C-alpha atoms as a printed R data frame, in Angstrom:
    type eleno elety resid chain resno      x       y       z
1   ATOM     1    CA   MET     A     1 22.177  -9.692 -19.428
2   ATOM     2    CA   THR     A     2 19.276 -10.121 -20.276
3   ATOM     3    CA   GLU     A     3 16.189  -9.063 -19.313
4   ATOM     4    CA   GLU     A     4 15.352 -13.543 -17.989
5   ATOM     5    CA   ASP     A     5 18.365 -12.973 -15.593
6   ATOM     6    CA   VAL     A     6 17.224  -9.751 -14.339
7   ATOM     7    CA   THR     A     7 13.750 -10.395 -13.242
8   ATOM     8    CA   ARG     A     8 13.496 -13.823 -12.662
9   ATOM     9    CA   LEU     A     9  9.937 -13.469 -11.015
10  ATOM    10    CA   GLN     A    10  7.170 -15.301 -10.586
11  ATOM    11    CA   ALA     A    11  4.437 -12.562 -10.426
12  ATOM    12    CA   ALA     A    12  4.752  -8.328  -9.425
13  ATOM    13    CA   ALA     A    13  1.979  -6.081  -7.575
14  ATOM    14    CA   TRP     A    14  2.461  -2.677  -5.915
15  ATOM    15    CA   VAL     A    15  0.228  -0.108  -4.210
16  ATOM    16    CA   PRO     A    16  1.838   3.258  -4.888
17  ATOM    17    CA   ASP     A    17  2.098   6.157  -2.598
18  ATOM    18    CA   ASP     A    18 -0.246   8.136  -4.693
19  ATOM    19    CA   ASP     A    19 -2.644   9.119  -2.040
20  ATOM    20    CA   PRO     A    20 -1.488  11.292   1.286
21  ATOM    21    CA   GLN     A    21 -4.593  10.150   3.164
22  ATOM    22    CA   ARG     A    22 -4.563   6.645   2.402
23  ATOM    23    CA   PRO     A    23 -3.714   5.088   6.131
24  ATOM    24    CA   TRP     A    24 -0.667   3.216   5.534
25  ATOM    25    CA   GLU     A    25 -2.998  -0.199   7.434
26  ATOM    26    CA   GLU     A    26 -4.758   0.051   4.280
27  ATOM    27    CA   ALA     A    27 -2.048  -0.052   1.598
28  ATOM    28    CA   ALA     A    28  0.212  -3.232   3.766
29  ATOM    29    CA   ASP     A    29 -3.157  -5.352   3.806
30  ATOM    30    CA   LEU     A    30 -3.423  -5.175  -0.553
31  ATOM    31    CA   ALA     A    31 -0.372  -6.275  -0.500
32  ATOM    32    CA   ALA     A    32 -0.495  -8.642   1.836
33  ATOM    33    CA   ASP     A    33 -3.567 -10.483   0.991
34  ATOM    34    CA   TRP     A    34 -2.538 -10.278  -2.499
35  ATOM    35    CA   ILE     A    35  1.227 -12.261  -1.109
36  ATOM    36    CA   TRP     A    36 -0.670 -14.715   0.752
37  ATOM    37    CA   ASP     A    37 -2.564 -15.626  -2.150
38  ATOM    38    CA   ARG     A    38  0.786 -15.983  -4.127
39  ATOM    39    CA   SER     A    39  2.364 -18.068  -1.041
40  ATOM    40    CA   ARG     A    40 -0.258 -20.374  -0.755
41  ATOM    41    CA   GLY     A    41 -0.311 -20.977  -4.046
42  ATOM    42    CA   GLU     A    42  3.576 -20.979  -4.159
43  ATOM    43    CA   GLY     A    43  3.668 -23.345  -0.880
44  ATOM    44    CA   ILE     A    44  6.343 -21.172   0.809
45  ATOM    45    CA   SER     A    45  5.084 -18.332   3.911
46  ATOM    46    CA   PRO     A    46  5.957 -14.486   2.292
47  ATOM    47    CA   LEU     A    47  9.494 -13.142   3.859
48  ATOM    48    CA   LEU     A    48  8.681  -9.103   5.239
49  ATOM    49    CA   VAL     A    49 11.466  -6.312   4.029
50  ATOM    50    CA   THR     A    50 11.796  -3.602   5.412
51  ATOM    51    CA   ASN     A    51 14.126  -1.037   5.533
52  ATOM    52    CA   THR     A    52 14.705  -1.458   9.652
53  ATOM    53    CA   MET     A    53 12.565  -3.868  12.373
54  ATOM    54    CA   GLN     A    54 10.522  -0.474  14.266
55  ATOM    55    CA   ASN     A    55  9.273   0.165  10.335
56  ATOM    56    CA   ALA     A    56  6.086  -3.271  10.784
57  ATOM    57    CA   VAL     A    57  5.254  -2.299  14.651
58  ATOM    58    CA   GLY     A    58  1.657  -1.178  14.768
59  ATOM    59    CA   ILE     A    59  0.509  -3.191  11.237
60  ATOM    60    CA   THR     A    60 -0.671  -6.194  11.645
61  ATOM    61    CA   SER     A    61 -1.670  -7.336   8.547
62  ATOM    62    CA   LEU     A    62  2.557  -7.274   9.155
63  ATOM    63    CA   GLN     A    63  3.551  -8.556  12.015
64  ATOM    64    CA   GLU     A    64  1.046 -11.808  11.326
65  ATOM    65    CA   ILE     A    65  4.253 -11.959   8.272
66  ATOM    66    CA   ALA     A    66  7.128 -10.855  10.012
67  ATOM    67    CA   ARG     A    67  6.056 -14.176  12.877
68  ATOM    68    CA   LYS     A    68  5.262 -16.271  10.313
69  ATOM    69    CA   GLY     A    69  7.651 -16.207   7.943
70  ATOM    70    CA   GLY     A    70  9.975 -14.187   8.860
71  ATOM    71    CA   GLN     A    71 11.434 -10.640   8.593
72  ATOM    72    CA   ALA     A    72 14.101  -8.980   5.921
73  ATOM    73    CA   THR     A    73 16.323  -5.404   6.599
74  ATOM    74    CA   PRO     A    74 19.660  -4.904   5.126
75  ATOM    75    CA   GLN     A    75 21.331  -4.421   8.410
76  ATOM    76    CA   GLY     A    76 20.628  -8.156   9.768
77  ATOM    77    CA   LYS     A    77 22.721 -11.065   9.833
78  ATOM    78    CA   GLN     A    78 20.214 -13.936   9.872
79  ATOM    79    CA   ARG     A    79 19.707 -15.291   6.423
80  ATOM    80    CA   PHE     A    80 16.163 -16.972   5.100
81  ATOM    81    CA   ASP     A    81 15.713 -18.447   1.875
82  ATOM    82    CA   ARG     A    82 14.357 -17.353  -1.492
83  ATOM    83    CA   GLY     A    83 10.494 -17.564  -1.828
84  ATOM    84    CA   PRO     A    84  7.777 -14.975  -2.098
85  ATOM    85    CA   VAL     A    85  8.168 -11.652  -0.058
86  ATOM    86    CA   LEU     A    86  6.338  -7.927   0.641
87  ATOM    87    CA   ALA     A    87  8.585  -4.843   0.736
88  ATOM    88    CA   TYR     A    88  7.677  -2.548   3.100
89  ATOM    89    CA   LEU     A    89  8.445   1.330   1.743
90  ATOM    90    CA   PRO     A    90 11.850   0.663   0.450
91  ATOM    91    CA   ASP     A    91 14.576   2.184  -0.475
92  ATOM    92    CA   GLU     A    92 17.583   1.543  -3.047
93  ATOM    93    CA   ARG     A    93 18.784  -0.676  -0.865
94  ATOM    94    CA   SER     A    94 16.181  -2.966   0.785
95  ATOM    95    CA   LEU     A    95 14.589  -2.940  -3.214
96  ATOM    96    CA   LYS     A    96 17.623  -5.206  -3.895
97  ATOM    97    CA   LEU     A    97 17.387  -7.292  -1.389
98  ATOM    98    CA   ALA     A    98 13.815  -7.886  -0.987
99  ATOM    99    CA   LEU     A    99 14.617  -8.833  -5.598
100 ATOM   100    CA   ASP     A   100 17.335 -10.885  -3.858
101 ATOM   101    CA   LEU     A   101 15.555 -13.259  -1.799
102 ATOM   102    CA   ALA     A   102 12.141 -13.207  -4.301
103 ATOM   103    CA   ARG     A   103 14.325 -14.789  -6.805
104 ATOM   104    CA   GLY     A   104 11.752 -16.872  -8.749
105 ATOM   105    CA   HIS     A   105  8.526 -16.665  -6.796
106 ATOM   106    CA   SER     A   106  6.525 -13.954  -6.556
107 ATOM   107    CA   LEU     A   107  6.954  -9.736  -4.769
108 ATOM   108    CA   ALA     A   108  4.177  -7.049  -3.197
109 ATOM   109    CA   VAL     A   109  5.738  -3.606  -3.088
110 ATOM   110    CA   VAL     A   110  4.284  -0.986  -0.900
111 ATOM   111    CA   GLU     A   111  6.072   2.354  -2.627
112 ATOM   112    CA   THR     A   112  6.856   5.577   0.029
113 ATOM   113    CA   VAL     A   113  7.397   9.217  -2.574
114 ATOM   114    CA   ARG     A   114 11.077   8.902  -1.173
115 ATOM   115    CA   PHE     A   115 12.056   6.155  -3.525
116 ATOM   116    CA   PRO     A   116  9.162   6.027  -6.871
117 ATOM   117    CA   LEU     A   117  8.881   3.045  -7.981
118 ATOM   118    CA   ALA     A   118  5.768   3.589 -11.364
119 ATOM   119    CA   GLU     A   119  9.321   3.005 -13.946
120 ATOM   120    CA   TRP     A   120 10.249  -0.288 -11.891
121 ATOM   121    CA   ALA     A   121  6.611  -1.510 -11.876
122 ATOM   122    CA   ALA     A   122  6.269  -0.688 -15.386
123 ATOM   123    CA   SER     A   123  9.197  -2.396 -16.187
124 ATOM   124    CA   VAL     A   124  8.925  -5.933 -14.532
125 ATOM   125    CA   GLY     A   125  4.889  -5.296 -15.118
126 ATOM   126    CA   ALA     A   126  3.389  -5.269 -12.003
127 ATOM   127    CA   ILE     A   127 -0.464  -5.007 -10.540
128 ATOM   128    CA   ASN     A   128 -1.534  -1.883  -9.139
129 ATOM   129    CA   LEU     A   129 -3.023  -3.625  -6.104
130 ATOM   130    CA   LEU     A   130 -5.403  -0.802  -6.131
131 ATOM   131    CA   ASP     A   131 -7.281  -0.971  -9.837
132 ATOM   132    CA   GLY     A   132 -5.581  -4.439 -10.418
133 ATOM   133    CA   SER     A   133 -3.841  -2.252 -13.911
134 ATOM   134    CA   GLN     A   134 -0.386  -2.421 -15.234
135 ATOM   135    CA   SER     A   135  0.000   1.310 -15.786
136 ATOM   136    CA   PRO     A   136  2.322   1.476 -19.097
137 ATOM   137    CA   SER     A   137  6.029   3.938 -18.239
138 ATOM   138    CA   SER     A   138  6.176   7.600 -18.163
139 ATOM   139    CA   LEU     A   139  9.046   8.161 -20.066
140 ATOM   140    CA   THR     A   140  9.115   8.486 -23.736
141 ATOM   141    CA   ASP     A   141 10.583   5.833 -25.848
142 ATOM   142    CA   ASP     A   142 13.619   8.354 -26.578
143 ATOM   143    CA   VAL     A   143 14.573   8.494 -22.728
144 ATOM   144    CA   LEU     A   144 14.688   4.780 -22.188
145 ATOM   145    CA   VAL     A   145 16.675   3.696 -24.811
146 ATOM   146    CA   ASP     A   146 19.448   6.619 -23.900
147 ATOM   147    CA   LEU     A   147 18.216   4.534 -20.116
148 ATOM   148    CA   ASN     A   148 18.903   1.594 -21.712
149 ATOM   149    CA   HIS     A   149 22.085   2.424 -23.172
150 ATOM   150    CA   ALA     A   150 23.343   4.051 -19.849
151 ATOM   151    CA   VAL     A   151 22.557  -0.027 -18.127
152 ATOM   152    CA   PHE     A   152 24.875  -1.319 -21.279
153 ATOM   153    CA   PHE     A   153 27.251   1.246 -20.640
154 ATOM   154    CA   GLY     A   154 27.544   1.067 -17.249
155 ATOM   155    CA   GLY     A   155 25.099  -0.655 -15.712
156 ATOM   156    CA   ASN     A   156 27.395  -3.986 -14.856
157 ATOM   157    CA   ASN     A   157 29.941  -1.728 -12.547
158 ATOM   158    CA   GLY     A   158 27.697   1.111 -11.330
159 ATOM   159    CA   TRP     A   159 29.143   3.778 -13.131
160 ATOM   160    CA   THR     A   160 31.537   3.544 -11.233
161 ATOM   161    CA   GLY     A   161 34.159   4.685 -13.883
162 ATOM   162    CA   GLN     A   162 35.048   8.510 -15.326
163 ATOM   163    CA   HIS     A   163 34.081   7.167 -18.618
164 ATOM   164    CA   GLU     A   164 30.583   4.814 -17.457
165 ATOM   165    CA   LYS     A   165 29.927   8.331 -15.667
166 ATOM   166    CA   GLN     A   166 30.439  10.807 -18.446
167 ATOM   167    CA   HIS     A   167 28.418   8.165 -20.924
168 ATOM   168    CA   ALA     A   168 25.129   8.586 -18.580
169 ATOM   169    CA   ARG     A   169 25.491  11.964 -17.843
170 ATOM   170    CA   ASN     A   170 26.445  12.764 -21.635
171 ATOM   171    CA   HIS     A   171 23.106  10.720 -22.650
172 ATOM   172    CA   LEU     A   172 20.753  11.192 -20.061
173 ATOM   173    CA   SER     A   173 21.413  14.736 -17.839
174 ATOM   174    CA   ARG     A   174 19.918  16.482 -20.425
175 ATOM   175    CA   HIS     A   175 16.358  14.744 -20.074
176 ATOM   176    CA   VAL     A   176 16.551  15.102 -16.816
177 ATOM   177    CA   ALA     A   177 16.999  19.249 -17.589
178 ATOM   178    CA   ALA     A   178 14.585  19.198 -19.423
179 ATOM   179    CA   GLY     A   179 11.507  17.250 -16.388
180 ATOM   180    CA   ARG     A   180 11.474  14.607 -18.891
181 ATOM   181    CA   LEU     A   181 13.330  11.779 -16.752
182 ATOM   182    CA   THR     A   182 13.339  12.206 -12.340
183 ATOM   183    CA   PRO     A   183 15.975  10.820 -10.913
184 ATOM   184    CA   GLU     A   184 14.182   8.916  -9.150
185 ATOM   185    CA   GLN     A   185 13.048   7.514 -12.126
186 ATOM   186    CA   ALA     A   186 16.164   6.764 -13.344
187 ATOM   187    CA   ALA     A   187 17.598   4.756 -10.351
188 ATOM   188    CA   SER     A   188 14.110   2.919 -10.331
189 ATOM   189    CA   TYR     A   189 14.355   1.381 -13.873
190 ATOM   190    CA   VAL     A   190 17.764   0.589 -13.865
191 ATOM   191    CA   MET     A   191 17.581  -1.657 -10.179
192 ATOM   192    CA   ALA     A   192 14.458  -3.645 -12.824
193 ATOM   193    CA   LYS     A   193 17.068  -4.408 -15.097
194 ATOM   194    CA   GLY     A   194 19.122  -5.696 -12.851
195 ATOM   195    CA   VAL     A   195 21.307  -2.876 -11.497
196 ATOM   196    CA   SER     A   196 22.588  -3.055  -7.814
197 ATOM   197    CA   ASP     A   197 21.238  -0.802  -5.350
198 ATOM   198    CA   LYS     A   198 24.219   0.721  -4.902
199 ATOM   199    CA   GLY     A   199 24.802   1.009  -8.901
200 ATOM   200    CA   ALA     A   200 21.408   2.065  -9.256
201 ATOM   201    CA   LYS     A   201 21.879   4.873  -5.837
202 ATOM   202    CA   ARG     A   202 24.701   6.363  -7.652
203 ATOM   203    CA   LEU     A   203 23.446   6.796 -10.848
204 ATOM   204    CA   ARG     A   204 20.435   9.070  -9.067
205 ATOM   205    CA   LEU     A   205 22.941  10.768  -6.991
206 ATOM   206    CA   LEU     A   206 25.145  11.987 -10.552
207 ATOM   207    CA   LEU     A   207 21.564  12.991 -12.220
208 ATOM   208    CA   GLU     A   208 20.859  15.016  -9.775
209 ATOM   209    CA   LYS     A   209 24.181  17.367  -9.469
210 ATOM   210    CA   GLY     A   210 23.575  16.977 -13.159
């Protein structure tokens, strides 16, 4: 798979969960303003993606998107056309849904520390909506090389086979043990390279076990 095949986004932006005092509504409003601006250029109302239908309750900017463009969850049965997407506090599964629905369009993400997205954001060149910057990866070159090797060797089948699992352990577990890579960073990064949500979660759990 190529980088172009993987990302397939016109543009991406995110709101990091880096301040426990920041109201969730403030973060949602930043993402909503950006995705509405993008949607006007793309000629399609944005779609909201959440883990459950209840996640957007009480946040006006998210409810407006859900009302005008729709709201999708991984459990939902309704089908939606592709278009600009706002993903609110996604985990692996809902981020994959958002990526699929935003293919060829724009994607804004509001991060939760439960699923850190800095490495995904760096890989897709997402704009940090707090300051307008594009944050570089915090991982060293050798860690990135080993992550890419792991994706090449086992990413297509999501590390389901023993050889792929052992290859990932051999290349990545030492970085985790040394504190140079977290399992969450690995999961976030590989999703930017086209790995499925199940594969990303499998890799995260694999590295958590050591």
